[in-house]
Amino acid sequence: MTTVSTAHQTRSYLPLTISMMTCLILLINVSFKIIQIQGMMFTASSLVCPLVAIIYLIVLKQCNIVQQRHVLHQSILALYLFSVGIYLLVNLPAAEYMHDNPAYQIVFEDIPKKFFAATLAFGLGFYLPHLLCCAKRKEVLLSPRKRLLLALFGGFSFFTLDFYLLFSEPHVHSFNRIYLDSLMIATGILFTAGIIYLSCLLFVRRFDWPFNKSLPDYLSQTLYHYLVGFAVTIMLICLACEYRLVSFSNGWTLAASGLLFPLTFMVSNLIGELYGYKANLRLTVVLISAELAFDLLLMGAVALPSPEFFNLNPFYSFIVPRRIPAATLALFVTFVVNALCLEYLKKTELGKSRGWRILIANTLATSLLCLVNYSLLFGGIYPYEQILSLTMSAWIFKLGVTLLGLPIVLWLYNLFYKQAQDGSTTIKQVNIGN
């Protein structure tokens, strides 16, 4: 489906949005990680918070004001969605042998506290100052040097508030020392980024790519960006809960990640039907890129040594290297198959019905997902019989959710399609009037 939009888009808008969302979710995952190097003791947040500020600075430079607001909206929505999703999955009954698992104690510890710290710090550091600038002082967003000051202020505020809310109560061991060392690290990164930014303004001329292809129409649609952001957040929730098993009263045991993952299929279906298979393939690229960035950054943080009194490394060192190839291959196979099946089935007699088309494509994609993901993820950890049981349970559950969710997908498609058509008609009438 092609719609008309007058919004100016840049190629960096979508990557910057996903990058900021991924970094914020990474921050929640490594909130309590403490690093000890060369006598210094600092938090992982002193590395992640400046990274968020750097992305924010690039957003201020590359995107217009409307896009900047959308980036911040999606980022704070991602924090809400991730924390709520994790909290819901944590409170489902875990399988008995999960209670002594480090994942149960480390990954899901103090989720409300992590969420509150990250959200409040992000809101006061970036979201509200930008909102005030949009309302009263838009010239701040147009001046390169004032953008830098806004980003630096946001970075310092974001780090300090997040650190204080996480570690002040109860007081962590060596609180003052950790804070000062962390502040030095964060300050060094922020000032280095600021110097590089100012140097580029002074000495580097604007670079234009020799090949400047026009952007696809779907990238000019705000809905597409929000759908992709939603899918990325759900995928990262599933990654965080990959090894957690949930046991229900009827005897069923499911991987917690499988409970929410069907929502990403719903997004893929909507994108494929609204914007075509190329937009769906771009969703696949974005999901894999976000997964790789998240896991590699997480593994990088884990690789840094921690003090003995706060060492979370053993668990992460075990799961992350194993998860990267499994998740990457599973995402690639699943979403490419779903996108291509939706497109191919349009040319067949059976596929002319949108409902049947989605159902067939999702069934094939779900089957491949369960086969690839569970065999790679749990092989060597659980007995073969248990892996087979988990795979079959997940396959049945996901097919059931697909059937139940099909009317919702069709309803959303009709709703979004009608809104897009109405918007196109309005824009055409305005253009004719002018």
Tab-separated table of C-alpha atoms in Angstrom:
chain	number	residue	atom	x	y	z
A	1	MET	CA	0.000	0.000	0.000
A	2	THR	CA	1.344	3.411	-0.927
A	3	THR	CA	0.285	6.528	0.879
A	4	VAL	CA	1.120	10.153	0.357
A	5	SER	CA	3.064	12.038	2.991
A	6	THR	CA	4.601	15.469	3.043
A	7	ALA	CA	6.876	14.714	5.994
A	8	HIS	CA	10.564	15.110	5.260
A	9	GLN	CA	12.440	11.960	6.196
A	10	THR	CA	16.116	11.148	6.609
A	11	ARG	CA	17.791	7.770	6.313
A	12	SER	CA	19.097	8.055	9.848
A	13	TYR	CA	15.688	8.551	11.502
A	14	LEU	CA	14.793	4.867	11.910
A	15	PRO	CA	18.317	3.647	12.851
A	16	LEU	CA	18.677	6.405	15.441
A	17	THR	CA	15.305	5.584	16.982
A	18	ILE	CA	16.105	1.892	17.264
A	19	SER	CA	19.606	2.650	18.570
A	20	MET	CA	18.288	4.813	21.390
A	21	MET	CA	15.603	2.287	22.312
A	22	THR	CA	18.147	-0.542	22.339
A	23	CYS	CA	20.577	1.399	24.535
A	24	LEU	CA	17.863	2.275	27.042
A	25	ILE	CA	16.764	-1.345	27.284
A	26	LEU	CA	20.409	-2.381	27.599
A	27	LEU	CA	20.712	0.067	30.492
A	28	ILE	CA	17.913	-1.695	32.360
A	29	ASN	CA	19.635	-5.048	31.815
A	30	VAL	CA	23.025	-3.878	33.124
A	31	SER	CA	21.747	-1.458	35.748
A	32	PHE	CA	23.541	-3.174	38.634
A	33	LYS	CA	26.684	-4.143	36.736
A	34	ILE	CA	29.823	-2.772	38.424
A	35	ILE	CA	33.177	-2.823	36.614
A	36	GLN	CA	36.613	-2.871	38.231
A	37	ILE	CA	39.643	-1.950	36.096
A	38	GLN	CA	43.053	-0.614	37.120
A	39	GLY	CA	41.882	0.260	40.601
A	40	MET	CA	38.810	2.120	39.317
A	41	MET	CA	35.341	0.892	40.198
A	42	PHE	CA	32.478	2.201	38.070
A	43	THR	CA	29.049	1.196	36.832
A	44	ALA	CA	28.092	0.026	33.369
A	45	SER	CA	25.617	2.911	33.291
A	46	SER	CA	28.570	5.320	33.134
A	47	LEU	CA	29.238	3.848	29.682
A	48	VAL	CA	25.656	3.429	28.489
A	49	CYS	CA	24.268	6.815	29.600
A	50	PRO	CA	26.842	8.828	27.590
A	51	LEU	CA	26.103	6.574	24.607
A	52	VAL	CA	22.426	7.547	24.863
A	53	ALA	CA	23.461	11.218	25.040
A	54	ILE	CA	25.626	10.842	21.917
A	55	ILE	CA	22.735	9.265	20.016
A	56	TYR	CA	20.508	12.104	21.250
A	57	LEU	CA	23.011	14.656	19.925
A	58	ILE	CA	22.991	12.969	16.510
A	59	VAL	CA	19.180	12.964	16.589
A	60	LEU	CA	19.198	16.723	17.249
A	61	LYS	CA	21.521	17.227	14.293
A	62	GLN	CA	20.025	14.830	11.761
A	63	CYS	CA	16.276	14.941	12.427
A	64	ASN	CA	13.711	17.708	12.330
A	65	ILE	CA	11.821	18.719	15.461
A	66	VAL	CA	8.817	16.486	14.764
A	67	GLN	CA	11.068	13.476	14.258
A	68	GLN	CA	13.002	14.326	17.417
A	69	ARG	CA	9.779	14.214	19.409
A	70	HIS	CA	8.882	10.871	17.843
A	71	VAL	CA	12.295	9.446	18.760
A	72	LEU	CA	11.826	10.508	22.378
A	73	HIS	CA	8.219	9.270	22.436
A	74	GLN	CA	9.217	5.853	21.135
A	75	SER	CA	12.146	5.639	23.524
A	76	ILE	CA	10.090	6.287	26.622
A	77	LEU	CA	7.341	3.977	25.351
A	78	ALA	CA	9.980	1.276	24.876
A	79	LEU	CA	11.052	1.678	28.502
A	80	TYR	CA	7.453	1.318	29.672
A	81	LEU	CA	6.697	-1.637	27.422
A	82	PHE	CA	9.922	-3.490	28.229
A	83	SER	CA	9.550	-3.085	31.977
A	84	VAL	CA	5.865	-4.018	32.003
A	85	GLY	CA	6.503	-7.019	29.756
A	86	ILE	CA	9.375	-8.293	31.892
A	87	TYR	CA	7.421	-7.706	35.092
A	88	LEU	CA	4.455	-9.696	33.786
A	89	LEU	CA	6.626	-12.606	32.674
A	90	VAL	CA	8.536	-12.606	35.955
A	91	ASN	CA	5.334	-12.965	37.938
A	92	LEU	CA	4.188	-16.017	36.025
A	93	PRO	CA	4.876	-19.265	37.916
A	94	ALA	CA	8.391	-20.467	37.125
A	95	ALA	CA	9.257	-24.111	36.636
A	96	GLU	CA	10.543	-25.631	39.879
A	97	TYR	CA	14.130	-26.001	38.703
A	98	MET	CA	14.232	-22.304	37.754
A	99	HIS	CA	14.044	-20.977	41.314
A	100	ASP	CA	17.721	-21.646	42.002
A	101	ASN	CA	18.808	-20.564	38.544
A	102	PRO	CA	20.996	-17.410	38.482
A	103	ALA	CA	18.736	-16.009	35.758
A	104	TYR	CA	15.824	-15.992	38.168
A	105	GLN	CA	17.825	-14.040	40.729
A	106	ILE	CA	19.889	-11.696	38.531
A	107	VAL	CA	18.130	-10.799	35.300
A	108	PHE	CA	14.759	-10.113	36.888
A	109	GLU	CA	15.922	-8.566	40.143
A	110	ASP	CA	14.347	-5.245	41.125
A	111	ILE	CA	12.638	-4.641	37.785
A	112	PRO	CA	10.381	-1.863	39.204
A	113	LYS	CA	13.423	-0.091	40.632
A	114	LYS	CA	15.347	-0.337	37.351
A	115	PHE	CA	12.335	0.879	35.397
A	116	PHE	CA	11.662	3.789	37.744
A	117	ALA	CA	15.308	4.887	37.712
A	118	ALA	CA	15.747	4.694	33.935
A	119	THR	CA	12.393	6.276	33.092
A	120	LEU	CA	12.620	9.159	35.555
A	121	ALA	CA	16.239	9.874	34.628
A	122	PHE	CA	15.463	9.794	30.898
A	123	GLY	CA	12.392	11.963	31.346
A	124	LEU	CA	14.189	14.642	33.363
A	125	GLY	CA	17.427	14.438	31.392
A	126	PHE	CA	16.151	14.396	27.809
A	127	TYR	CA	12.391	14.252	27.380
A	128	LEU	CA	11.227	17.256	29.433
A	129	PRO	CA	14.097	19.631	28.457
A	130	HIS	CA	13.397	18.912	24.793
A	131	LEU	CA	9.683	19.459	25.342
A	132	LEU	CA	10.377	22.826	26.981
A	133	CYS	CA	12.666	23.814	24.120
A	134	CYS	CA	9.981	22.897	21.590
A	135	ALA	CA	7.417	24.981	23.463
A	136	LYS	CA	9.424	28.101	24.324
A	137	ARG	CA	12.956	28.122	22.902
A	138	LYS	CA	13.069	26.413	19.523
A	139	GLU	CA	16.218	28.344	18.635
A	140	VAL	CA	18.102	26.039	21.020
A	141	LEU	CA	17.328	23.129	18.707
A	142	LEU	CA	18.562	25.072	15.670
A	143	SER	CA	21.959	26.128	17.033
A	144	PRO	CA	24.705	23.454	16.801
A	145	ARG	CA	26.439	24.638	19.973
A	146	LYS	CA	23.215	24.841	21.948
A	147	ARG	CA	22.342	21.340	20.777
A	148	LEU	CA	25.641	20.163	22.201
A	149	LEU	CA	24.942	21.860	25.535
A	150	LEU	CA	21.469	20.318	25.622
A	151	ALA	CA	22.903	16.842	24.947
A	152	LEU	CA	25.684	17.257	27.535
A	153	PHE	CA	23.195	18.456	30.139
A	154	GLY	CA	20.964	15.510	29.330
A	155	GLY	CA	23.838	13.045	29.581
A	156	PHE	CA	25.021	14.310	32.977
A	157	SER	CA	21.491	14.477	34.373
A	158	PHE	CA	20.565	11.074	32.991
A	159	PHE	CA	23.607	9.349	34.487
A	160	THR	CA	23.477	11.082	37.877
A	161	LEU	CA	19.768	10.519	38.439
A	162	ASP	CA	19.909	6.910	37.286
A	163	PHE	CA	22.904	6.165	39.538
A	164	TYR	CA	21.385	7.835	42.570
A	165	LEU	CA	18.014	6.122	42.206
A	166	LEU	CA	19.638	2.708	41.756
A	167	PHE	CA	22.386	2.710	44.367
A	168	SER	CA	21.521	5.260	47.041
A	169	GLU	CA	18.973	3.165	48.926
A	170	PRO	CA	20.185	0.794	50.210
A	171	HIS	CA	23.705	2.198	50.040
A	172	VAL	CA	25.867	0.008	47.840
A	173	HIS	CA	29.316	-0.995	49.075
A	174	SER	CA	31.831	1.857	48.383
A	175	PHE	CA	29.034	4.132	47.128
A	176	ASN	CA	31.045	7.384	47.054
A	177	ARG	CA	34.040	5.813	45.372
A	178	ILE	CA	31.919	4.121	42.715
A	179	TYR	CA	30.003	7.322	42.022
A	180	LEU	CA	33.130	9.468	41.621
A	181	ASP	CA	34.844	6.922	39.381
A	182	SER	CA	31.672	6.495	37.336
A	183	LEU	CA	31.263	10.257	37.024
A	184	MET	CA	34.836	10.554	35.744
A	185	ILE	CA	34.176	7.897	33.097
A	186	ALA	CA	30.874	9.438	31.989
A	187	THR	CA	32.371	12.943	31.940
A	188	GLY	CA	35.338	11.797	29.896
A	189	ILE	CA	33.134	10.137	27.283
A	190	LEU	CA	30.757	13.097	27.049
A	191	PHE	CA	33.494	15.710	26.745
A	192	THR	CA	35.369	13.611	24.182
A	193	ALA	CA	32.195	13.314	22.126
A	194	GLY	CA	31.639	17.070	22.482
A	195	ILE	CA	35.161	17.879	21.267
A	196	ILE	CA	34.761	15.571	18.272
A	197	TYR	CA	31.379	17.147	17.482
A	198	LEU	CA	32.752	20.705	17.620
A	199	SER	CA	35.780	19.701	15.556
A	200	CYS	CA	33.497	18.291	12.887
A	201	LEU	CA	31.530	21.547	12.845
A	202	LEU	CA	34.697	23.583	12.408
A	203	PHE	CA	36.784	21.503	10.050
A	204	VAL	CA	34.583	19.007	8.239
A	205	ARG	CA	32.394	20.150	5.404
A	206	ARG	CA	28.990	18.655	4.882
A	207	PHE	CA	29.363	15.298	3.175
A	208	ASP	CA	26.885	14.272	0.521
A	209	TRP	CA	26.650	10.689	-0.578
A	210	PRO	CA	27.396	10.260	-4.284
A	211	PHE	CA	24.381	7.981	-4.551
A	212	ASN	CA	21.320	9.560	-3.035
A	213	LYS	CA	18.406	7.250	-3.622
A	214	SER	CA	14.960	8.429	-2.740
A	215	LEU	CA	13.516	6.872	0.387
A	216	PRO	CA	10.772	4.242	0.106
A	217	ASP	CA	7.296	5.611	0.699
A	218	TYR	CA	6.725	3.507	3.792
A	219	LEU	CA	9.612	5.211	5.602
A	220	SER	CA	7.646	8.455	5.451
A	221	GLN	CA	4.830	6.879	7.458
A	222	THR	CA	4.905	7.429	11.211
A	223	LEU	CA	2.903	4.245	11.730
A	224	TYR	CA	5.668	2.145	10.163
A	225	HIS	CA	8.241	3.498	12.611
A	226	TYR	CA	6.028	2.826	15.614
A	227	LEU	CA	5.246	-0.705	14.436
A	228	VAL	CA	8.952	-1.446	13.977
A	229	GLY	CA	9.753	0.053	17.384
A	230	PHE	CA	7.059	-2.069	19.014
A	231	ALA	CA	8.407	-5.228	17.352
A	232	VAL	CA	11.972	-4.457	18.463
A	233	THR	CA	10.879	-3.913	22.064
A	234	ILE	CA	8.920	-7.174	22.162
A	235	MET	CA	11.889	-8.993	20.645
A	236	LEU	CA	14.223	-7.605	23.326
A	237	ILE	CA	11.768	-8.649	26.050
A	238	CYS	CA	11.875	-12.157	24.613
A	239	LEU	CA	15.678	-12.123	24.563
A	240	ALA	CA	15.802	-11.118	28.217
A	241	CYS	CA	13.495	-14.018	29.139
A	242	GLU	CA	15.005	-16.540	26.734
A	243	TYR	CA	16.049	-19.099	29.335
A	244	ARG	CA	13.202	-18.628	31.785
A	245	LEU	CA	10.649	-21.432	31.792
A	246	VAL	CA	7.058	-20.926	32.910
A	247	SER	CA	4.977	-23.763	34.320
A	248	PHE	CA	1.173	-23.677	34.236
A	249	SER	CA	-1.276	-25.572	36.420
A	250	ASN	CA	-2.257	-27.909	33.575
A	251	GLY	CA	1.304	-29.217	33.421
A	252	TRP	CA	2.384	-27.186	30.409
A	253	THR	CA	5.883	-25.741	30.500
A	254	LEU	CA	6.769	-22.962	28.071
A	255	ALA	CA	9.740	-20.701	27.527
A	256	ALA	CA	8.705	-17.249	28.738
A	257	SER	CA	10.058	-15.709	25.540
A	258	GLY	CA	7.459	-17.566	23.498
A	259	LEU	CA	4.515	-15.995	25.291
A	260	LEU	CA	4.974	-12.537	23.773
A	261	PHE	CA	6.839	-13.343	20.568
A	262	PRO	CA	3.633	-13.873	18.515
A	263	LEU	CA	3.107	-10.107	18.809
A	264	THR	CA	6.087	-9.603	16.495
A	265	PHE	CA	4.363	-11.842	13.945
A	266	MET	CA	1.320	-9.601	14.146
A	267	VAL	CA	3.523	-6.594	13.390
A	268	SER	CA	5.166	-8.427	10.497
A	269	ASN	CA	1.740	-9.315	9.106
A	270	LEU	CA	0.530	-5.726	9.318
A	271	ILE	CA	3.670	-4.331	7.707
A	272	GLY	CA	3.573	-6.930	4.948
A	273	GLU	CA	-0.061	-6.234	4.141
A	274	LEU	CA	0.134	-2.449	4.470
A	275	TYR	CA	3.514	-1.686	2.926
A	276	GLY	CA	4.681	-4.787	1.042
A	277	TYR	CA	7.385	-7.392	1.425
A	278	LYS	CA	10.310	-4.968	1.082
A	279	ALA	CA	9.113	-3.090	4.149
A	280	ASN	CA	8.781	-6.457	5.878
A	281	LEU	CA	12.332	-7.426	4.930
A	282	ARG	CA	13.546	-4.099	6.321
A	283	LEU	CA	11.808	-5.028	9.575
A	284	THR	CA	13.848	-8.254	9.556
A	285	VAL	CA	17.085	-6.323	9.090
A	286	VAL	CA	16.179	-3.936	11.910
A	287	LEU	CA	15.282	-6.787	14.282
A	288	ILE	CA	18.514	-8.659	13.605
A	289	SER	CA	20.575	-5.466	13.883
A	290	ALA	CA	18.949	-4.573	17.206
A	291	GLU	CA	19.446	-8.113	18.515
A	292	LEU	CA	23.114	-8.174	17.520
A	293	ALA	CA	23.777	-4.695	18.917
A	294	PHE	CA	22.019	-5.538	22.178
A	295	ASP	CA	23.764	-8.878	22.678
A	296	LEU	CA	27.213	-7.661	21.617
A	297	LEU	CA	27.026	-4.612	23.879
A	298	LEU	CA	25.758	-6.820	26.695
A	299	MET	CA	28.581	-9.287	26.110
A	300	GLY	CA	31.074	-6.418	26.027
A	301	ALA	CA	29.809	-5.165	29.365
A	302	VAL	CA	29.940	-8.676	30.778
A	303	ALA	CA	33.519	-9.185	29.604
A	304	LEU	CA	34.680	-6.325	31.815
A	305	PRO	CA	35.772	-7.569	35.265
A	306	SER	CA	33.555	-7.003	38.297
A	307	PRO	CA	34.393	-6.808	42.002
A	308	GLU	CA	33.753	-9.975	43.963
A	309	PHE	CA	30.946	-8.447	46.017
A	310	PHE	CA	28.873	-7.718	42.904
A	311	ASN	CA	29.838	-10.228	40.240
A	312	LEU	CA	27.111	-11.068	37.717
A	313	ASN	CA	29.498	-12.288	35.032
A	314	PRO	CA	29.165	-16.097	35.219
A	315	PHE	CA	25.523	-16.205	34.161
A	316	TYR	CA	25.820	-13.704	31.306
A	317	SER	CA	29.095	-15.211	30.096
A	318	PHE	CA	27.301	-18.516	29.725
A	319	ILE	CA	24.101	-17.471	27.985
A	320	VAL	CA	25.032	-14.557	25.708
A	321	PRO	CA	27.609	-16.232	23.404
A	322	ARG	CA	25.200	-19.129	22.951
A	323	ARG	CA	22.206	-16.890	22.368
A	324	ILE	CA	23.693	-14.710	19.622
A	325	PRO	CA	23.872	-17.304	16.802
A	326	ALA	CA	20.606	-18.947	17.867
A	327	ALA	CA	18.624	-15.708	17.974
A	328	THR	CA	20.172	-14.293	14.796
A	329	LEU	CA	19.475	-17.386	12.721
A	330	ALA	CA	15.985	-17.800	14.163
A	331	LEU	CA	15.034	-14.175	13.448
A	332	PHE	CA	16.427	-14.320	9.924
A	333	VAL	CA	14.699	-17.555	8.965
A	334	THR	CA	11.406	-16.688	10.649
A	335	PHE	CA	10.794	-13.200	9.337
A	336	VAL	CA	12.228	-13.715	5.863
A	337	VAL	CA	9.996	-16.761	5.395
A	338	ASN	CA	6.972	-14.884	6.724
A	339	ALA	CA	7.606	-11.870	4.468
A	340	LEU	CA	8.209	-13.908	1.320
A	341	CYS	CA	5.283	-16.248	1.970
A	342	LEU	CA	2.897	-13.329	2.422
A	343	GLU	CA	4.089	-11.888	-0.884
A	344	TYR	CA	4.106	-15.159	-2.819
A	345	LEU	CA	0.694	-16.280	-1.581
A	346	LYS	CA	-0.874	-13.108	-2.993
A	347	LYS	CA	-0.356	-14.655	-6.435
A	348	THR	CA	-2.099	-17.923	-5.591
A	349	GLU	CA	-5.782	-18.718	-5.527
A	350	LEU	CA	-5.817	-19.648	-1.842
A	351	GLY	CA	-3.713	-16.641	-0.905
A	352	LYS	CA	-6.190	-14.157	-2.342
A	353	SER	CA	-7.942	-14.339	1.007
A	354	ARG	CA	-5.951	-12.167	3.407
A	355	GLY	CA	-6.872	-14.330	6.392
A	356	TRP	CA	-5.720	-17.583	4.786
A	357	ARG	CA	-2.578	-15.909	3.493
A	358	ILE	CA	-1.557	-14.721	6.945
A	359	LEU	CA	-2.454	-18.034	8.577
A	360	ILE	CA	-0.399	-20.131	6.143
A	361	ALA	CA	2.620	-17.814	6.266
A	362	ASN	CA	2.570	-17.665	10.065
A	363	THR	CA	2.247	-21.440	10.381
A	364	LEU	CA	5.328	-22.023	8.222
A	365	ALA	CA	7.322	-19.301	9.971
A	366	THR	CA	6.315	-20.513	13.443
A	367	SER	CA	7.310	-24.085	12.625
A	368	LEU	CA	10.757	-22.984	11.483
A	369	LEU	CA	11.151	-20.692	14.487
A	370	CYS	CA	10.436	-23.466	16.985
A	371	LEU	CA	12.645	-25.948	15.160
A	372	VAL	CA	15.661	-23.646	14.803
A	373	ASN	CA	15.469	-21.624	17.998
A	374	TYR	CA	14.779	-24.312	20.574
A	375	SER	CA	17.232	-26.833	19.153
A	376	LEU	CA	20.080	-24.294	19.187
A	377	LEU	CA	19.092	-22.566	22.407
A	378	PHE	CA	18.436	-25.513	24.697
A	379	GLY	CA	20.573	-28.216	23.096
A	380	GLY	CA	23.068	-29.533	25.633
A	381	ILE	CA	21.288	-27.776	28.506
A	382	TYR	CA	18.114	-29.836	28.829
A	383	PRO	CA	17.486	-33.485	27.915
A	384	TYR	CA	16.274	-34.237	24.383
A	385	GLU	CA	12.816	-35.253	25.611
A	386	GLN	CA	12.373	-31.966	27.442
A	387	ILE	CA	13.514	-29.940	24.419
A	388	LEU	CA	11.000	-31.806	22.261
A	389	SER	CA	8.266	-31.157	24.808
A	390	LEU	CA	9.147	-27.445	24.975
A	391	THR	CA	9.195	-27.221	21.178
A	392	MET	CA	5.808	-28.873	20.738
A	393	SER	CA	4.236	-26.827	23.527
A	394	ALA	CA	5.597	-23.601	22.036
A	395	TRP	CA	4.424	-24.552	18.537
A	396	ILE	CA	0.885	-25.332	19.708
A	397	PHE	CA	0.730	-22.175	21.818
A	398	LYS	CA	1.949	-19.916	19.011
A	399	LEU	CA	-0.439	-21.421	16.488
A	400	GLY	CA	-3.276	-20.899	18.941
A	401	VAL	CA	-2.286	-17.267	19.440
A	402	THR	CA	-2.045	-16.846	15.663
A	403	LEU	CA	-5.613	-18.092	15.239
A	404	LEU	CA	-6.921	-15.920	18.065
A	405	GLY	CA	-4.977	-12.895	16.876
A	406	LEU	CA	-5.984	-13.172	13.226
A	407	PRO	CA	-9.243	-11.191	13.621
A	408	ILE	CA	-7.281	-8.492	15.477
A	409	VAL	CA	-4.717	-8.276	12.672
A	410	LEU	CA	-7.453	-7.999	10.041
A	411	TRP	CA	-9.273	-5.356	12.082
A	412	LEU	CA	-6.082	-3.329	12.558
A	413	TYR	CA	-5.273	-3.630	8.867
A	414	ASN	CA	-8.677	-2.265	7.882
A	415	LEU	CA	-8.378	0.520	10.449
A	416	PHE	CA	-4.888	1.621	9.379
A	417	TYR	CA	-5.691	1.276	5.691
A	418	LYS	CA	-8.787	3.443	6.031
A	419	GLN	CA	-6.854	6.084	7.983
A	420	ALA	CA	-4.128	6.109	5.340
A	421	GLN	CA	-6.661	6.466	2.541
A	422	ASP	CA	-8.403	9.325	4.341
A	423	GLY	CA	-5.041	11.021	4.889
A	424	SER	CA	-4.117	10.644	1.233
A	425	THR	CA	-7.423	12.157	0.131
A	426	THR	CA	-6.973	15.127	2.470
A	427	ILE	CA	-3.432	15.811	1.246
A	428	LYS	CA	-4.496	15.630	-2.398
A	429	GLN	CA	-7.347	18.067	-1.766
A	430	VAL	CA	-4.961	20.504	-0.067
A	431	ASN	CA	-2.504	20.246	-2.954
A	432	ILE	CA	-5.270	20.870	-5.500
A	433	GLY	CA	-6.482	23.860	-3.493
A	434	ASN	CA	-2.993	25.344	-3.508
